[in-house]
Tab-separated table of C-alpha atoms and ligand atoms in Angstrom:
chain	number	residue	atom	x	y	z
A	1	UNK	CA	0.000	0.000	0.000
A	2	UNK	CA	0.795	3.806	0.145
A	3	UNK	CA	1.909	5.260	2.613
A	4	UNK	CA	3.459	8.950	3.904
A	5	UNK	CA	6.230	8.882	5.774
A	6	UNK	CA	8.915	10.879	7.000
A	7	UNK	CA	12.884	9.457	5.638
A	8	UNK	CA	15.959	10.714	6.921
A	9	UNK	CA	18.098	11.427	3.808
A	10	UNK	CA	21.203	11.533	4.749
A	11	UNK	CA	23.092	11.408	8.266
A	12	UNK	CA	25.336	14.746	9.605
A	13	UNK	CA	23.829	17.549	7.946
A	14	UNK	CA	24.514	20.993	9.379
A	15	UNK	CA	22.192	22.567	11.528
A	16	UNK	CA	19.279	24.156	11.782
A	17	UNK	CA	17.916	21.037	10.488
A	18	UNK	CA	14.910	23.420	9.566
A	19	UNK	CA	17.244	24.669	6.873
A	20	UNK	CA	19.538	21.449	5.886
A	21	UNK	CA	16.272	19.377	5.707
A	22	UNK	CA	18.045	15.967	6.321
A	23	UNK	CA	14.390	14.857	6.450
A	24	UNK	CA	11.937	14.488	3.649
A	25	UNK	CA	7.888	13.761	3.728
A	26	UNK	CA	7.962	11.032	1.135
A	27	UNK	CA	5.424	8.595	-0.685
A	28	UNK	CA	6.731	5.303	0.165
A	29	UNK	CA	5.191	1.729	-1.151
A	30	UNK	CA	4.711	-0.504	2.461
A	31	UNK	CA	4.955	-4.249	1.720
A	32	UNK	CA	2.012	-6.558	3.291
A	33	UNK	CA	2.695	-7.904	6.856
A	34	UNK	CA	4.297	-11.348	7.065
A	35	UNK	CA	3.084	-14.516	9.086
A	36	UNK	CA	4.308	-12.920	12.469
A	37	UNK	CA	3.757	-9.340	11.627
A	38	UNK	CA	0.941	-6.597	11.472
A	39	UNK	CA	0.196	-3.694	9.552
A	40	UNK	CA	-1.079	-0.803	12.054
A	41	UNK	CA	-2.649	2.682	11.360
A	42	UNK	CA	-0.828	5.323	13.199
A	43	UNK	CA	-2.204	7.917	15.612
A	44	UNK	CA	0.741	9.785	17.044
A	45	UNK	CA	4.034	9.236	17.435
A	46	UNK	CA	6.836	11.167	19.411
A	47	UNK	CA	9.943	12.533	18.766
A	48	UNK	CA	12.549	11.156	20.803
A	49	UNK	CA	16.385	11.821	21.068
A	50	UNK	CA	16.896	8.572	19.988
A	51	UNK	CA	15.856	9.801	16.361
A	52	UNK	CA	17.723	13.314	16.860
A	53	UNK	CA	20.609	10.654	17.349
A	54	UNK	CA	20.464	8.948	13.939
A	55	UNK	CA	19.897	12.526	12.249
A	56	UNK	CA	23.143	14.048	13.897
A	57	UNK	CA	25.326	10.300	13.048
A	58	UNK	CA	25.598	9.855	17.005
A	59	UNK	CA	24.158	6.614	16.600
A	60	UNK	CA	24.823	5.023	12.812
A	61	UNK	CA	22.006	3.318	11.197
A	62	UNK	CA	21.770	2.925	7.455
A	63	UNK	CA	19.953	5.254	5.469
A	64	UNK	CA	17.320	6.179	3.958
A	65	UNK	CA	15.424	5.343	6.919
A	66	UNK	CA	11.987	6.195	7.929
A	67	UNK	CA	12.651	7.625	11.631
A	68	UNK	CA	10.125	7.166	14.290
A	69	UNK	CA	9.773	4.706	17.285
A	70	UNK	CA	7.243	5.719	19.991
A	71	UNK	CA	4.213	5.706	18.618
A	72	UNK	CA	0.678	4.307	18.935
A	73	UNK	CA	-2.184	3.326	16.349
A	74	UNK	CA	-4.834	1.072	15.348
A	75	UNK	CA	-4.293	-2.362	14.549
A	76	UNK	CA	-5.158	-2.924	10.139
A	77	UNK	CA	-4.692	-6.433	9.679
A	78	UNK	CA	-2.612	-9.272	11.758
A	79	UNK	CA	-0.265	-11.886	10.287
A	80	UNK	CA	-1.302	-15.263	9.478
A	81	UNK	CA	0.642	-16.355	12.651
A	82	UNK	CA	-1.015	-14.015	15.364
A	83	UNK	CA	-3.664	-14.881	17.269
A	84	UNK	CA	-3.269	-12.138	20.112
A	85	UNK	CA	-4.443	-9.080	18.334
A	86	UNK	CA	-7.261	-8.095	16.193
A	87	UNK	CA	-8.037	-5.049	13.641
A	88	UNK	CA	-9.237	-2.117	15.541
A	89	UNK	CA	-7.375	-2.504	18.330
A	90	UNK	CA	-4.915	0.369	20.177
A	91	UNK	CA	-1.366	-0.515	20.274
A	92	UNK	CA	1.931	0.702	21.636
A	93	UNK	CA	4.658	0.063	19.999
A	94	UNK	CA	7.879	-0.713	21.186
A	95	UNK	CA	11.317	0.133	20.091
A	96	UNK	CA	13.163	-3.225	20.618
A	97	UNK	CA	11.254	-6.481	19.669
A	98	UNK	CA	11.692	-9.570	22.222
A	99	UNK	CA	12.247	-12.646	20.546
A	100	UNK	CA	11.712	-14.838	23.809
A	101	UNK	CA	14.025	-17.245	22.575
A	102	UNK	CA	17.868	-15.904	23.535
A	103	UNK	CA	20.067	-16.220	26.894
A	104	UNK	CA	19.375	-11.869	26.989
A	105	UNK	CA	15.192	-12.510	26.970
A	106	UNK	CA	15.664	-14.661	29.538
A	107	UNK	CA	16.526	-12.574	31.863
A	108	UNK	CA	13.506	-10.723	32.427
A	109	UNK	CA	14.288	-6.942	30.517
A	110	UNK	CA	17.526	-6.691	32.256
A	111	UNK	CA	19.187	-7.507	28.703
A	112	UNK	CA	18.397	-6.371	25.816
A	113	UNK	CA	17.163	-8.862	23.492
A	114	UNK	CA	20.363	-10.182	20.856
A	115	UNK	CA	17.785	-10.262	17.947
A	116	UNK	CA	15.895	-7.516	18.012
A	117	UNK	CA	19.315	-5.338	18.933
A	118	UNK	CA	20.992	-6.836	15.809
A	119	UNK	CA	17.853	-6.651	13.475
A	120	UNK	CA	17.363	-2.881	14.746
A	121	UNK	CA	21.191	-1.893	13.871
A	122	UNK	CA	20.494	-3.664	10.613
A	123	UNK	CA	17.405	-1.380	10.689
A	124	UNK	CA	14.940	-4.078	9.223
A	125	UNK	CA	11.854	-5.728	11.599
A	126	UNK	CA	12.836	-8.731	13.714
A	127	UNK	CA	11.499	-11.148	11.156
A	128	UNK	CA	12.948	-10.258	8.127
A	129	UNK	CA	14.178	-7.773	5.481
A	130	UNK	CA	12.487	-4.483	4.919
A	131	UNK	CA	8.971	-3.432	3.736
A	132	UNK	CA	9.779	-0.389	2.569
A	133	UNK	CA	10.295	0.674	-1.013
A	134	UNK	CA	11.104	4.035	-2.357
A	135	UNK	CA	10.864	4.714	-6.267
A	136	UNK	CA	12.579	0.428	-6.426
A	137	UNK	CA	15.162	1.903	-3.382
A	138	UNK	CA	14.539	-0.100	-0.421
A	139	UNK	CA	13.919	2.644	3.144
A	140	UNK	CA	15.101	0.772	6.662
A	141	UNK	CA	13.274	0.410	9.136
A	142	UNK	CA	13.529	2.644	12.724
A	143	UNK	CA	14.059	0.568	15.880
A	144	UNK	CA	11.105	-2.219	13.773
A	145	UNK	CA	8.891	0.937	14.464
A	146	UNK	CA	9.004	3.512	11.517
A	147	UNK	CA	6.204	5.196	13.268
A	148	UNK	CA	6.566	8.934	11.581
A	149	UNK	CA	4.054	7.551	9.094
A	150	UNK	CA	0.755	6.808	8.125
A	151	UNK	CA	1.243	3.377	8.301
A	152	UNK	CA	4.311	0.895	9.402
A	153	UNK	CA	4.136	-2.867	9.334
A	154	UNK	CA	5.723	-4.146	13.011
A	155	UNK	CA	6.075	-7.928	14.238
A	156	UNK	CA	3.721	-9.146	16.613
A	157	UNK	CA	6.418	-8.513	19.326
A	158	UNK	CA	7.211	-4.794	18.304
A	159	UNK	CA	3.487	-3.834	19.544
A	160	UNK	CA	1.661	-4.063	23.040
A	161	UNK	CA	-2.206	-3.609	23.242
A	162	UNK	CA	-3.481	-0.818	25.519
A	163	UNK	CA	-7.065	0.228	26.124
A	164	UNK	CA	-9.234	2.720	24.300
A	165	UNK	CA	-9.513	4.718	26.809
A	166	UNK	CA	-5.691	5.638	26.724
A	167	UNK	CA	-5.157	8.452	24.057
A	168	UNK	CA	-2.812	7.878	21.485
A	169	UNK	CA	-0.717	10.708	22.349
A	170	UNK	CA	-0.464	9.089	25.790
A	171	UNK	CA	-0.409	5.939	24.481
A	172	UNK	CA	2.755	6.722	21.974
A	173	UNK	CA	4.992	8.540	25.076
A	174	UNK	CA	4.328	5.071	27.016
A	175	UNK	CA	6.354	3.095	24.337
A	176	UNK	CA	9.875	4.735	25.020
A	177	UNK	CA	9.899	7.797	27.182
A	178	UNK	CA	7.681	5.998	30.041
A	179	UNK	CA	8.900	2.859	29.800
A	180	UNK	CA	12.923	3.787	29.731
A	181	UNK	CA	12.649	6.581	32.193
A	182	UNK	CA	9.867	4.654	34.598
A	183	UNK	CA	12.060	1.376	34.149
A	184	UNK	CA	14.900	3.098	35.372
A	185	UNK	CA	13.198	3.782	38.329
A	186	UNK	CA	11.321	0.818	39.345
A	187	UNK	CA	13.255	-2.314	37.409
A	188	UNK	CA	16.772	-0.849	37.683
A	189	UNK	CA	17.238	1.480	40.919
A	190	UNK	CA	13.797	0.265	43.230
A	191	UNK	CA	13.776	3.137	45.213
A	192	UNK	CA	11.742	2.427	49.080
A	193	UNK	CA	9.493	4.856	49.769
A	194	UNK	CA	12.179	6.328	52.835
A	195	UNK	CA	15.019	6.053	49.871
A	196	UNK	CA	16.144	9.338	47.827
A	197	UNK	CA	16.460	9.929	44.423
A	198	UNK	CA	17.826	12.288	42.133
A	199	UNK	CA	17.026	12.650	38.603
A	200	UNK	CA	19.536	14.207	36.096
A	201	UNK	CA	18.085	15.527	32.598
A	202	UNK	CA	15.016	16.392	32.252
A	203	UNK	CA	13.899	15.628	29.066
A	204	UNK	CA	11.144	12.841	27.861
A	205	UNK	CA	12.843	9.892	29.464
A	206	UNK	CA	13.957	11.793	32.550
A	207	UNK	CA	10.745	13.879	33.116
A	208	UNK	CA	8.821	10.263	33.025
A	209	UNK	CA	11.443	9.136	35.476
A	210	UNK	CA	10.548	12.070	37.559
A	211	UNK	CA	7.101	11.205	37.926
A	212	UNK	CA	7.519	7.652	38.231
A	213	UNK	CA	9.820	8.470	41.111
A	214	UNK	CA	6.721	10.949	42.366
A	215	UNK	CA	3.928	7.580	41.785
A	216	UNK	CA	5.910	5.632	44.067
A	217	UNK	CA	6.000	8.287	46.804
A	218	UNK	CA	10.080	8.256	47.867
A	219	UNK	CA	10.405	10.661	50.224
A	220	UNK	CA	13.029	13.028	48.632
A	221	UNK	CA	13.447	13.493	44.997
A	222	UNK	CA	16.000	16.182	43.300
A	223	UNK	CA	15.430	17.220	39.625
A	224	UNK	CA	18.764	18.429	37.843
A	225	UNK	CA	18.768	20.649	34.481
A	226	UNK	CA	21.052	23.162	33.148
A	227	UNK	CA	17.916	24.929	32.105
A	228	UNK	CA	15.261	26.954	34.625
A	229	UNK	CA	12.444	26.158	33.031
A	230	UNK	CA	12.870	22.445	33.221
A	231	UNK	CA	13.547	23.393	36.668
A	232	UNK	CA	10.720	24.810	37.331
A	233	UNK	CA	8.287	22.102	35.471
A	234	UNK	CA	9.850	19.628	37.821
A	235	UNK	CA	8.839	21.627	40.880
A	236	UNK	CA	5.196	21.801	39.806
A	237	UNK	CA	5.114	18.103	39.049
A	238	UNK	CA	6.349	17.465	42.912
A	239	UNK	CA	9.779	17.686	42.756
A	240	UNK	CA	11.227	18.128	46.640
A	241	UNK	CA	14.781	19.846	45.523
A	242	UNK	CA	15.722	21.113	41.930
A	243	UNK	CA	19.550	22.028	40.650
A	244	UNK	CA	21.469	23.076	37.692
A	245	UNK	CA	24.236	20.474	37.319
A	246	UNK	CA	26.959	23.265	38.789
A	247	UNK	CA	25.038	23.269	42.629
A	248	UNK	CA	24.542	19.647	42.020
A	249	UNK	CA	28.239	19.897	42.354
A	250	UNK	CA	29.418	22.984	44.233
A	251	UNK	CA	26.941	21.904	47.199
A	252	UNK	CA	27.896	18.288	47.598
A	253	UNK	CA	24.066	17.196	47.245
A	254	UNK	CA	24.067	13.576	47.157
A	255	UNK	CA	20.729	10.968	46.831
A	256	UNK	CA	20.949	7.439	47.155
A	257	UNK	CA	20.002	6.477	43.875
A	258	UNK	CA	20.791	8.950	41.008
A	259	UNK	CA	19.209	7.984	37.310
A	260	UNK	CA	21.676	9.890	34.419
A	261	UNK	CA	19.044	10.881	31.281
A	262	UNK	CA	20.663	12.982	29.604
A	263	UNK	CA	23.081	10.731	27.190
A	264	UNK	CA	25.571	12.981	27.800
A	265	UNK	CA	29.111	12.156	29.494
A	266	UNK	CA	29.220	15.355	31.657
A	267	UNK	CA	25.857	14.415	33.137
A	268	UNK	CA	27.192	10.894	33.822
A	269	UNK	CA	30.005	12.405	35.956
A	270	UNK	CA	27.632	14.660	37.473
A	271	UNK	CA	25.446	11.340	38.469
A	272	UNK	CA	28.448	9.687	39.721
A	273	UNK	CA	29.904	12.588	41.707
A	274	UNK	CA	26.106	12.812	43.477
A	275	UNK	CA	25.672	9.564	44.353
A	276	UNK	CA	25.809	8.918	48.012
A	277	UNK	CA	28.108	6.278	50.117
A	278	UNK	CA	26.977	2.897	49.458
A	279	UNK	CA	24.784	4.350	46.965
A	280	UNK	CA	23.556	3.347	42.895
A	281	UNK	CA	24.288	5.503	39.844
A	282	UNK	CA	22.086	4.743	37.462
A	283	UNK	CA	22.680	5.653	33.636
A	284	UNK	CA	19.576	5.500	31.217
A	285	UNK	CA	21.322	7.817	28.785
A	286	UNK	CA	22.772	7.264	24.836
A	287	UNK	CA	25.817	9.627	24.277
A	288	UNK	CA	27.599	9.362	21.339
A	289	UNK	CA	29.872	5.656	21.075
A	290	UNK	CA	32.745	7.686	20.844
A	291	UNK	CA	32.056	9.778	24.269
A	292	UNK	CA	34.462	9.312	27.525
A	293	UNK	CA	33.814	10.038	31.001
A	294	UNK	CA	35.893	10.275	33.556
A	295	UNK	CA	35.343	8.789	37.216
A	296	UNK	CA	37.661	7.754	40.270
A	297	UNK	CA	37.397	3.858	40.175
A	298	UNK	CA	38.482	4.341	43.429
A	299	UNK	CA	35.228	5.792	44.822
A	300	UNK	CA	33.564	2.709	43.725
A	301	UNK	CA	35.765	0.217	45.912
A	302	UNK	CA	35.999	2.945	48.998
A	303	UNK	CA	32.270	3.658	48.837
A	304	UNK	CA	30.885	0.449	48.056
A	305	UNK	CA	29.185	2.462	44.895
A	306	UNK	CA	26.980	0.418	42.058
A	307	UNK	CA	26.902	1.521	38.510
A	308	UNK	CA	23.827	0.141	36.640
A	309	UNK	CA	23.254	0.207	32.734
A	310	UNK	CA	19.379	0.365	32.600
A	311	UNK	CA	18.335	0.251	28.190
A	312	UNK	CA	14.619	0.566	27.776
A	313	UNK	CA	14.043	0.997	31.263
A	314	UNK	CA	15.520	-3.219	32.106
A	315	UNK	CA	11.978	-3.844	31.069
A	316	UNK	CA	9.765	-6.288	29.828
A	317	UNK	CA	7.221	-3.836	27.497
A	318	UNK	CA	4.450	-6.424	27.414
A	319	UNK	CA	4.213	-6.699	31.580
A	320	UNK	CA	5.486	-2.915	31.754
A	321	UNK	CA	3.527	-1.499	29.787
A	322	UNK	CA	0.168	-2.140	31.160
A	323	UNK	CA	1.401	-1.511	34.651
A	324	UNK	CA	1.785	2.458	33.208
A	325	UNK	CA	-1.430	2.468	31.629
A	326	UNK	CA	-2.760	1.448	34.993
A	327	UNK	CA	-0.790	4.375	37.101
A	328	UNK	CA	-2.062	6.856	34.552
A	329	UNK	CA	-5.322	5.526	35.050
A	330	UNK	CA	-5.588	6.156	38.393
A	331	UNK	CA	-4.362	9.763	38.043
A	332	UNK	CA	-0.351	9.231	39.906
A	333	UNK	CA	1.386	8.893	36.458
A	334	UNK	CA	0.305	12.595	34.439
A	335	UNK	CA	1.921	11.839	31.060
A	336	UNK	CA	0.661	14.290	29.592
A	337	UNK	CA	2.894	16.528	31.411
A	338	UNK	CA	5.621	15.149	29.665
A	339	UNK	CA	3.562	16.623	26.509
A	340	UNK	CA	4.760	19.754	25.365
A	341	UNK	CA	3.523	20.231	21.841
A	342	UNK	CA	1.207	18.489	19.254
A	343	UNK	CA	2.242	18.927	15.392
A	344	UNK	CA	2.069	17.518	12.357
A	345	UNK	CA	4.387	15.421	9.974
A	346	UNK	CA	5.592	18.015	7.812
A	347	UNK	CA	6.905	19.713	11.063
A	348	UNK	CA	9.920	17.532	11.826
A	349	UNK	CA	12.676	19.110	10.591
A	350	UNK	CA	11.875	22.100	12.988
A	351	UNK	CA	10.738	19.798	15.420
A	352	UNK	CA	14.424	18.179	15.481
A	353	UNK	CA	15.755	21.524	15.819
A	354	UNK	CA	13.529	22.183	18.992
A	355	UNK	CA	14.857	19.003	20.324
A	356	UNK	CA	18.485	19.497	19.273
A	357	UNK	CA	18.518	23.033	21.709
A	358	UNK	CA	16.494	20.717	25.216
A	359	UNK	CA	13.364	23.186	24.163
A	360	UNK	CA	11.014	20.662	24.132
A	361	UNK	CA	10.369	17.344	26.351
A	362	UNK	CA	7.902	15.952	24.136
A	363	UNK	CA	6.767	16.832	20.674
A	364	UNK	CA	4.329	14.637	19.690
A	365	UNK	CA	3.012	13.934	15.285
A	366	UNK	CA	-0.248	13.628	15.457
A	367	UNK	CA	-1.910	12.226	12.261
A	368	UNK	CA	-5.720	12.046	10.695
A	369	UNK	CA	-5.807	15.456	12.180
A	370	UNK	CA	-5.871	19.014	11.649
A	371	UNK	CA	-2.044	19.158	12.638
A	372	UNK	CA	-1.130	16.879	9.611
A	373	UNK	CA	-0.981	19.606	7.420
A	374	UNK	CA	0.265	22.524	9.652
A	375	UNK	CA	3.152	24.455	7.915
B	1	ZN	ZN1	13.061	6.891	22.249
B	2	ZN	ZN1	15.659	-12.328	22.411
């Protein structure tokens, strides 16, 4: 079928991207799902860092590539092989398939699955090549999402039903923001309720770590930002203490367990250097391959310090997922919070730019809407 979609040209051009336009709104031909796959209508889909990364070259994927990995839509059609989903259903998707059957998936999200992370650097879907075709050029796939289109075809394992009565923006920011920055919390550092915590970068996946940190009711939580306004967001969403990363480090504040989202190594060191005797540094975070930081191994022996790797939150999507849905529910996980502007396709280039410069926490595509066509 037809679709729209949005394809990242070509990797490492100059900014503003608004300018450069690494990304193009093409026509692309989308191949029918396979035996373990399904073809799903999108609703919204959010633009993450982890798609700012591929634009910039921090992380390589091949190109062209049609960017776009936490989303939600409507379920189309289902593979001859699944029996769990049918048409009209809501889905998340998620941004690395489980196969269930390697050493990593069985240990319960704390590894990332060694199919899905080779099929995803390969940038086709878990089961196979890619269904995207460009003019005869085959387009790779995004994380087996592609979800800054009309339509993507997913395996069965890239997508986890939600209810209707989640909205799709919602439902989209659930997929990676939610689940990396509420994993961190509650799979990787499992703060008590008497514990503290401090959260460094405050963008998507730190913001949902934030509140996530706020559901479960610790008793001291610290927000740190180089910018005020994040600052100050994170104080109205319940935030006991907020910092710039200099006071962080000038005043010697220190939590227990300290959760690095940033993806940058000056915010690891800052998470390291805050972390408390005895206590867990957490890093959630992407930098660049090439990026160094630099601790005192030293501290870790004297202070019987932990480091912990946490990638999509250590988490299982399909038993994770839910478990959000259910906090949001109940009105102690405000997602939309972590909303901070709805546009439409043919707004990305800008919309990377926003990103690029920590303006935005989440700018969310919305599509069979008014925004589709906006500018
Ligand atoms: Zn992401
Ligand atoms: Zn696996």
């Amino acid at each position: 079928m037809k679709i729209t979609g949005a394809v990242l040209e070509e990797i490492g051009r100059p900014r503003p991207f608004s300018e450069s336009r690494p990304i193009t709104i093409s026509e692309l031909e989308l191949g029918e799902p396979g035996p373990t796959e399904i073809l799903v209508r999108l609703e919204a889909a959010g633009i993450c860092h982890s798609d700012l990364s591929v634009v910039d070259g921090n992380r390589v994927r091949p190109v062209p590539i049609l960017l776009g990995h936490e989303a939600a839509g409507r379920v189309v059609e289902v593979g001859s092989e699944v029996n769990d989903l049918r048409p009209g259903q809501r889905v998340v998707m998620s941004f690395l398939p489980r196969c269930e059957e390697c050493d990593n998936c069985a240990e319960d999200g704390r590894l990332p699955c060694s199919a899905g992370s080779k099929t995803n650097s390969e940038g086709v879907l878990l089961h196979g090549s890619t269904h995207l075709n460009r003019d005869g050029e085959s387009v790779f796939h995004h994380l087996g999402v592609s979800g800054f289109a009309t339509h993507a075809v997913v395996d069965r394992a890239s997508a986890v039903p939600v209810g209707d009565d989640v909205p799709p923006d919602i439902a989209a920011v659930l997929g990676c923001a939610v689940l990396t920055g509420g994993g961190a919390v509650l799979n990787a550092a499992r703060p008590k309720p008497q514990d503290s915590i401090m959260i460094v970068g405050l963008g998507g996946v730190g913001m949902a770590a934030l509140i996530t940190a706020i559901s479960q009711n610790v008793s001291r939580i610290v927000a740190v930002d180089t910018l005020e306004e994040k600052l100050e967001h994170a104080r109205r969403l319940g935030a006991h203490e907020t910092y710039t990363p200099q006071q962080v480090l000038e005043q010697g504040v220190k939590a227990k367990y300290v959760i690095e989202c940033a993806g940058n190594p000056r915010a690891f060191e800052t998470a390291f250097a805050a972390t408390a005797v005895g206590g867990t540094t957490i890093t959630a975070g992407l930098p660049s391959p090439d990026a160094r930081a630099q601790i005192p191994p030293m501290t870790v022996t004297a202070e019987a310090r932990t480091i912990i790797g946490s990638y999509l939150g250590s988490a299982v999507p399909s038993r994770d997922i839910p478990k959000y849905a259910q906090l949001w529910r109940e009105g102690k996980l405000p997602v939309e919070e972590l909303i901070t502007t709805r546009i439409g396709l043919a707004d990305i280039n800008q919309a990377m730019d926003q990103l690029a410069d920590g303006k935005a926490v989440r700018q969310v595509i919305m599509f069979n809407s008014d925004h589709e066509h906006s500018s």
